Amino acid sequence: MSDFNIEEELKKLPGEPGVYIMHDVNDTIIYVGKAVNLKNRVRSYFRAGVFHTAKINKMISLIDHFEYIITDSELEALVLENNLIKENSPKYNTMLKDDKTYPYIKVTVNEDYPRILFSRQMKKDKSKYFGPYTSAQAVKETIDLMNKLYKIRTCNRSITAPKNPDIDKNDVDSARNNGEENQKGKNTGPDKRACLNYHIGQCQAPCRGDVSVEEYRENVNKALEFLNGNYSPILKSLEEQMKDASERLAFEEAAEIRELYFSVKSVAQKQKITDYEGEDKDYIGLAKNEKDALIQVFFVRAGKLIGREHFYFEDAAEDDNGELLSTFIKQFYAGTPYVPGEIYLSMELPERKVLEEWLSKKKERKVSLISPKKGQKEKLLDLAGRNAALILSRDTEKIKREEARTVGAVREIEELLGIPSIERMEAFDISNTSGFANVASMVVFEKGKPKRSDYRKFRMKTVTGPDDYACMREAITRRFEHGLALRGQNVENSSKDSFVKFPDLLLMDGGRGQVNIAEEVLAKLGVNVPVCGMVKDDNHRTRGIYFRNVELPIDTRSEGFKLITRVQDEAHRFAIEYHRSLRTKAQVHSVLDEIPGIGEKRRRALMKAFASIDDLKRADVEEIAALPEIPENVARGIYEYLHGNGEQ
């Protein structure tokens, strides 16, 4: 922006709160900050004699122009700053290296017959949430354990209690037999077809009307006690059941109960008591080395340490500790659905009041940032800091190896091909069986790591028969035509469609032939993206890279070569998986077409519930009839057809 005069624009800055945005000569946002007074804060970057870190000095040297947004308060500026950083990922903002969502245990207490579910989000839906936890596997194991202990339903049916509590199960069954039941899809009352869990004694079958809301709720309340840390009742009950089974010489039953008993003991032992006040708290510790910083968080829920997690800040050694902690709080708690009532820090923050105001508004309850100086809380905070230092020391080499595998490997490819900056790579592969179900895969790697959310798959529309070149032409054409169309709609900054962003390098599994096809398509569409291909030797091993009509040798032991191989393998795997799923669905579809009583609606339901004919054959009549679309007589017909009509 050549007509932008920084000195003149600095004079126009208002002395009000707001957000400032620094741009480089290419109009790229390189830094976003907030200020109580925009005039004082922005001018300080350009004032002689003011000390800045080397990183900030480098950023200042790149500023071509800036803009600002006035807000009514510092709190509004903080929220806006957070949103802009998240949207633009400016190079010189200290960025938290984390994209996690933490698991919760969700109990749907708003339902007549509640369920216990795994959830990545905490919503305002009247359910009870427990967590967040740091281990998804541990959450799933705990849910499985509670479902077994308390016989909680696991289906996703919408089941409501009978409107007339005086109608018992026999009355319901009698009404059904007389044709008085509601239509499927509209009836949310008892359903006399129960799933396999009922038949193996792991569900009370509210779908059949076998259990009242009150009886079912008793077990749900016990599960809630369990989640709140009261394990004594269930342990005592299991001990009594185990003793009773042993006295009856029911040793298999006793062994099963014993496994449940030890599972409960294991869960109970993992809940280490750290705070007898029983409040929800986070303890945040900070450590630095000569290059990076690491933050360790201890999650304490209901007085128990449920887990810990650490987070990296790259190139943050020169950053002020208070600013780092403020940055972490803003970025981390903006992205997590749960905020505890108290957050403990090793130091007072300059922004403490505005951060507390923002967090309290997010939680809709008071949140306090506390810096304890003595006692148990100070000791736990110190422990978090020492753990942070330990992990930072331990993981330094691991991080270097990971960077060599990813970012370092990309740098090697840049050097080999003479391309200045490669951030995004895309690769395509074709899969078919003698021309049947031609499909293509598109995989995306950014900064040397797979970005699976941007993967796409194509089912060929114009190609019949085994013609890989024609399939590749169609796939690449469709990919870039769609991207150009989206760009024409001015959605270039959208993160919702992976086609909007074009790659810095297109990687073809084949050599000259596939590269030529890709370059022809790109030239025809007016898209400028470099394309390279893999050159194979007589043993089908990659020996070099074909790029701009030249075969370039590549060291097969280098990280760059290994990265290219991983990209190829991933494209191949993704294409084969898609092709296999289409073959399986086609097989299921063709067999189901031959079974009497199976129309389009029932076929879709069966194909959705059973991945293959083998899976369907392994199901019994009750499992098939558990599908809302499949009556019992049709389920029996399917079973008899598959087991007595040459489909063994």
Short mmCIF file of N, CA and C in Angstrom, two decimals, residues 245-344:
data_model
loop_
_atom_site.label_atom_id
_atom_site.label_comp_id
_atom_site.label_asym_id
_atom_site.label_seq_id
_atom_site.Cartn_x
_atom_site.Cartn_y
_atom_site.Cartn_z
N ALA A 245 -22.86 -65.48 44.26
CA ALA A 245 -22.62 -66.35 43.10
C ALA A 245 -21.68 -67.49 43.45
N SER A 246 -20.68 -67.20 44.27
CA SER A 246 -19.74 -68.25 44.69
C SER A 246 -20.44 -69.31 45.53
N GLU A 247 -21.32 -68.86 46.44
CA GLU A 247 -22.04 -69.81 47.29
C GLU A 247 -22.99 -70.69 46.46
N ARG A 248 -23.50 -70.15 45.37
CA ARG A 248 -24.37 -70.94 44.48
C ARG A 248 -23.58 -71.77 43.48
N LEU A 249 -22.23 -71.71 43.60
CA LEU A 249 -21.30 -72.42 42.70
C LEU A 249 -21.43 -71.93 41.26
N ALA A 250 -21.93 -70.69 41.09
CA ALA A 250 -22.02 -70.09 39.75
C ALA A 250 -20.71 -69.36 39.48
N PHE A 251 -19.67 -70.14 39.18
CA PHE A 251 -18.33 -69.57 39.12
C PHE A 251 -18.12 -68.63 37.93
N GLU A 252 -18.76 -68.92 36.79
CA GLU A 252 -18.63 -68.03 35.63
C GLU A 252 -19.24 -66.67 35.94
N GLU A 253 -20.42 -66.70 36.59
CA GLU A 253 -21.07 -65.45 36.96
C GLU A 253 -20.21 -64.68 37.96
N ALA A 254 -19.64 -65.42 38.93
CA ALA A 254 -18.77 -64.77 39.93
C ALA A 254 -17.56 -64.13 39.28
N ALA A 255 -17.00 -64.80 38.26
CA ALA A 255 -15.83 -64.26 37.56
C ALA A 255 -16.18 -62.97 36.82
N GLU A 256 -17.37 -62.94 36.20
CA GLU A 256 -17.81 -61.73 35.49
C GLU A 256 -17.99 -60.57 36.47
N ILE A 257 -18.59 -60.87 37.63
CA ILE A 257 -18.80 -59.82 38.64
C ILE A 257 -17.46 -59.33 39.17
N ARG A 258 -16.51 -60.27 39.34
CA ARG A 258 -15.18 -59.90 39.83
C ARG A 258 -14.50 -58.94 38.86
N GLU A 259 -14.65 -59.17 37.53
CA GLU A 259 -14.07 -58.26 36.53
C GLU A 259 -14.66 -56.87 36.66
N LEU A 260 -16.00 -56.80 36.86
CA LEU A 260 -16.64 -55.50 37.05
C LEU A 260 -16.11 -54.82 38.32
N TYR A 261 -15.95 -55.62 39.38
CA TYR A 261 -15.47 -55.09 40.66
C TYR A 261 -14.10 -54.44 40.49
N PHE A 262 -13.18 -55.13 39.83
CA PHE A 262 -11.84 -54.59 39.65
C PHE A 262 -11.83 -53.41 38.69
N SER A 263 -12.76 -53.38 37.72
CA SER A 263 -12.87 -52.22 36.82
C SER A 263 -13.27 -50.97 37.60
N VAL A 264 -14.23 -51.15 38.53
CA VAL A 264 -14.66 -50.02 39.36
C VAL A 264 -13.50 -49.57 40.25
N LYS A 265 -12.77 -50.52 40.86
CA LYS A 265 -11.63 -50.19 41.71
C LYS A 265 -10.58 -49.40 40.93
N SER A 266 -10.37 -49.81 39.66
CA SER A 266 -9.38 -49.13 38.82
C SER A 266 -9.78 -47.69 38.57
N VAL A 267 -11.06 -47.47 38.24
CA VAL A 267 -11.55 -46.11 38.01
C VAL A 267 -11.42 -45.29 39.29
N ALA A 268 -11.76 -45.89 40.43
CA ALA A 268 -11.72 -45.17 41.70
C ALA A 268 -10.29 -44.76 42.06
N GLN A 269 -9.33 -45.63 41.79
CA GLN A 269 -7.94 -45.34 42.15
C GLN A 269 -7.35 -44.23 41.30
N LYS A 270 -7.88 -44.06 40.08
CA LYS A 270 -7.36 -43.02 39.19
C LYS A 270 -7.76 -41.63 39.67
N GLN A 271 -8.79 -41.54 40.51
CA GLN A 271 -9.27 -40.25 40.98
C GLN A 271 -8.47 -39.80 42.19
N LYS A 272 -7.32 -39.22 41.98
CA LYS A 272 -6.42 -38.81 43.06
C LYS A 272 -6.95 -37.52 43.71
N ILE A 273 -7.20 -37.57 45.00
CA ILE A 273 -7.70 -36.39 45.73
C ILE A 273 -6.58 -35.36 45.84
N THR A 274 -6.87 -34.13 45.43
CA THR A 274 -5.86 -33.09 45.53
C THR A 274 -6.38 -31.84 46.23
N ASP A 275 -7.68 -31.72 46.37
CA ASP A 275 -8.23 -30.49 46.92
C ASP A 275 -9.53 -30.84 47.63
N TYR A 276 -9.56 -30.72 48.94
CA TYR A 276 -10.70 -31.18 49.71
C TYR A 276 -11.89 -30.22 49.65
N GLU A 277 -11.71 -29.08 49.02
CA GLU A 277 -12.83 -28.14 48.91
C GLU A 277 -13.83 -28.57 47.86
N GLY A 278 -13.44 -29.48 46.97
CA GLY A 278 -14.38 -30.03 46.01
C GLY A 278 -14.77 -29.10 44.89
N GLU A 279 -13.98 -28.05 44.62
CA GLU A 279 -14.31 -27.10 43.56
C GLU A 279 -13.62 -27.49 42.26
N ASP A 280 -14.10 -26.89 41.16
CA ASP A 280 -13.45 -27.07 39.86
C ASP A 280 -12.37 -25.99 39.70
N LYS A 281 -11.15 -26.43 39.45
CA LYS A 281 -10.03 -25.49 39.33
C LYS A 281 -9.09 -25.95 38.23
N ASP A 282 -8.38 -25.00 37.64
CA ASP A 282 -7.25 -25.30 36.75
C ASP A 282 -6.00 -24.67 37.36
N TYR A 283 -4.91 -25.44 37.37
CA TYR A 283 -3.61 -24.94 37.84
C TYR A 283 -2.68 -24.86 36.63
N ILE A 284 -2.16 -23.66 36.37
CA ILE A 284 -1.38 -23.43 35.16
C ILE A 284 0.08 -23.14 35.50
N GLY A 285 0.98 -24.02 35.05
CA GLY A 285 2.42 -23.84 35.26
C GLY A 285 3.13 -23.50 33.96
N LEU A 286 4.21 -22.74 34.04
CA LEU A 286 4.93 -22.27 32.85
C LEU A 286 6.42 -22.60 32.97
N ALA A 287 7.01 -23.04 31.84
CA ALA A 287 8.46 -23.26 31.79
C ALA A 287 8.97 -22.80 30.43
N LYS A 288 10.26 -22.40 30.39
CA LYS A 288 10.89 -21.95 29.14
C LYS A 288 12.24 -22.61 28.97
N ASN A 289 12.67 -22.73 27.71
CA ASN A 289 14.08 -23.03 27.44
C ASN A 289 14.63 -21.92 26.56
N GLU A 290 15.74 -22.15 25.90
CA GLU A 290 16.37 -21.08 25.12
C GLU A 290 15.58 -20.70 23.87
N LYS A 291 14.53 -21.49 23.54
CA LYS A 291 13.79 -21.23 22.31
C LYS A 291 12.28 -21.16 22.52
N ASP A 292 11.74 -22.14 23.22
CA ASP A 292 10.29 -22.29 23.31
C ASP A 292 9.79 -22.15 24.74
N ALA A 293 8.46 -22.16 24.87
CA ALA A 293 7.82 -22.17 26.19
C ALA A 293 6.79 -23.30 26.21
N LEU A 294 6.53 -23.80 27.42
CA LEU A 294 5.54 -24.86 27.57
C LEU A 294 4.68 -24.56 28.78
N ILE A 295 3.39 -24.75 28.62
CA ILE A 295 2.45 -24.55 29.72
C ILE A 295 1.82 -25.88 30.08
N GLN A 296 1.81 -26.18 31.36
CA GLN A 296 1.20 -27.41 31.88
C GLN A 296 -0.05 -27.02 32.67
N VAL A 297 -1.17 -27.69 32.38
CA VAL A 297 -2.42 -27.43 33.10
C VAL A 297 -2.84 -28.68 33.85
N PHE A 298 -3.10 -28.54 35.14
CA PHE A 298 -3.71 -29.60 35.94
C PHE A 298 -5.21 -29.32 36.01
N PHE A 299 -6.02 -30.29 35.59
CA PHE A 299 -7.48 -30.14 35.63
C PHE A 299 -8.00 -30.79 36.92
N VAL A 300 -8.54 -29.99 37.81
CA VAL A 300 -9.14 -30.50 39.04
C VAL A 300 -10.64 -30.29 38.96
N ARG A 301 -11.39 -31.39 39.05
CA ARG A 301 -12.84 -31.32 38.95
C ARG A 301 -13.45 -32.01 40.17
N ALA A 302 -14.36 -31.29 40.84
CA ALA A 302 -15.01 -31.79 42.05
C ALA A 302 -13.97 -32.26 43.07
N GLY A 303 -12.85 -31.54 43.16
CA GLY A 303 -11.82 -31.84 44.13
C GLY A 303 -10.88 -32.94 43.74
N LYS A 304 -10.99 -33.46 42.51
CA LYS A 304 -10.15 -34.57 42.09
C LYS A 304 -9.33 -34.19 40.87
N LEU A 305 -8.08 -34.58 40.85
CA LEU A 305 -7.24 -34.35 39.69
C LEU A 305 -7.62 -35.36 38.63
N ILE A 306 -8.29 -34.91 37.57
CA ILE A 306 -8.78 -35.86 36.55
C ILE A 306 -7.80 -35.98 35.40
N GLY A 307 -6.81 -35.11 35.33
CA GLY A 307 -5.85 -35.23 34.23
C GLY A 307 -5.01 -33.97 34.10
N ARG A 308 -4.09 -34.02 33.16
CA ARG A 308 -3.24 -32.87 32.90
C ARG A 308 -2.94 -32.83 31.41
N GLU A 309 -2.56 -31.67 30.94
CA GLU A 309 -2.23 -31.52 29.52
C GLU A 309 -1.20 -30.42 29.39
N HIS A 310 -0.37 -30.52 28.34
CA HIS A 310 0.63 -29.47 28.13
C HIS A 310 0.48 -28.88 26.74
N PHE A 311 0.97 -27.66 26.59
CA PHE A 311 0.78 -26.87 25.38
C PHE A 311 2.07 -26.11 25.07
N TYR A 312 2.45 -26.10 23.80
CA TYR A 312 3.71 -25.46 23.38
C TYR A 312 3.47 -24.09 22.77
N PHE A 313 4.42 -23.20 23.02
CA PHE A 313 4.53 -21.93 22.30
C PHE A 313 5.90 -21.92 21.64
N GLU A 314 5.93 -21.83 20.32
CA GLU A 314 7.21 -21.80 19.61
C GLU A 314 7.82 -20.40 19.62
N ASP A 315 9.15 -20.36 19.64
CA ASP A 315 9.89 -19.10 19.55
C ASP A 315 9.37 -18.06 20.55
N ALA A 316 9.15 -18.50 21.77
CA ALA A 316 8.55 -17.62 22.78
C ALA A 316 9.50 -17.34 23.94
N ALA A 317 10.77 -17.71 23.79
CA ALA A 317 11.71 -17.57 24.91
C ALA A 317 11.85 -16.12 25.36
N GLU A 318 11.76 -15.17 24.42
CA GLU A 318 11.94 -13.76 24.77
C GLU A 318 10.66 -13.10 25.24
N ASP A 319 9.53 -13.78 25.10
CA ASP A 319 8.25 -13.18 25.47
C ASP A 319 8.12 -13.07 26.98
N ASP A 320 7.47 -12.02 27.43
CA ASP A 320 7.23 -11.80 28.85
C ASP A 320 6.31 -12.91 29.40
N ASN A 321 6.63 -13.41 30.60
CA ASN A 321 5.85 -14.50 31.19
C ASN A 321 4.38 -14.13 31.38
N GLY A 322 4.14 -12.91 31.84
CA GLY A 322 2.77 -12.46 32.03
C GLY A 322 2.00 -12.42 30.72
N GLU A 323 2.64 -11.93 29.65
CA GLU A 323 1.99 -11.88 28.35
C GLU A 323 1.71 -13.29 27.83
N LEU A 324 2.66 -14.21 28.05
CA LEU A 324 2.46 -15.59 27.62
C LEU A 324 1.26 -16.22 28.31
N LEU A 325 1.17 -16.03 29.63
CA LEU A 325 0.05 -16.60 30.38
C LEU A 325 -1.28 -15.97 29.93
N SER A 326 -1.28 -14.68 29.69
CA SER A 326 -2.49 -14.01 29.20
C SER A 326 -2.89 -14.55 27.83
N THR A 327 -1.89 -14.71 26.95
CA THR A 327 -2.16 -15.26 25.62
C THR A 327 -2.74 -16.66 25.72
N PHE A 328 -2.15 -17.48 26.59
CA PHE A 328 -2.66 -18.85 26.75
C PHE A 328 -4.10 -18.85 27.23
N ILE A 329 -4.40 -18.05 28.24
CA ILE A 329 -5.76 -18.01 28.78
C ILE A 329 -6.76 -17.62 27.71
N LYS A 330 -6.41 -16.61 26.91
CA LYS A 330 -7.32 -16.15 25.87
C LYS A 330 -7.55 -17.22 24.80
N GLN A 331 -6.46 -17.83 24.33
CA GLN A 331 -6.59 -18.80 23.25
C GLN A 331 -7.19 -20.12 23.72
N PHE A 332 -6.77 -20.58 24.91
CA PHE A 332 -7.25 -21.87 25.38
C PHE A 332 -8.72 -21.83 25.79
N TYR A 333 -9.09 -20.85 26.62
CA TYR A 333 -10.47 -20.83 27.12
C TYR A 333 -11.46 -20.30 26.08
N ALA A 334 -10.97 -19.67 25.02
CA ALA A 334 -11.87 -19.32 23.92
C ALA A 334 -12.30 -20.58 23.17
N GLY A 335 -11.47 -21.62 23.21
CA GLY A 335 -11.74 -22.83 22.43
C GLY A 335 -12.30 -23.99 23.21
N THR A 336 -12.41 -23.87 24.54
CA THR A 336 -12.94 -24.98 25.33
C THR A 336 -14.32 -24.59 25.86
N PRO A 337 -15.26 -25.55 25.86
CA PRO A 337 -16.62 -25.19 26.28
C PRO A 337 -16.77 -25.02 27.78
N TYR A 338 -15.78 -25.47 28.56
CA TYR A 338 -15.92 -25.42 30.02
C TYR A 338 -14.84 -24.53 30.63
N VAL A 339 -15.27 -23.67 31.52
CA VAL A 339 -14.35 -22.80 32.26
C VAL A 339 -14.58 -23.05 33.75
N PRO A 340 -13.53 -23.41 34.51
CA PRO A 340 -13.71 -23.62 35.95
C PRO A 340 -13.91 -22.30 36.68
N GLY A 341 -14.35 -22.39 37.92
CA GLY A 341 -14.60 -21.17 38.70
C GLY A 341 -13.33 -20.48 39.15
N GLU A 342 -12.23 -21.25 39.28
CA GLU A 342 -10.97 -20.67 39.74
C GLU A 342 -9.83 -21.16 38.87
N ILE A 343 -8.96 -20.24 38.48
CA ILE A 343 -7.77 -20.56 37.68
C ILE A 343 -6.56 -20.03 38.44
N TYR A 344 -5.63 -20.93 38.75
CA TYR A 344 -4.46 -20.57 39.57
C TYR A 344 -3.24 -20.37 38.68
#
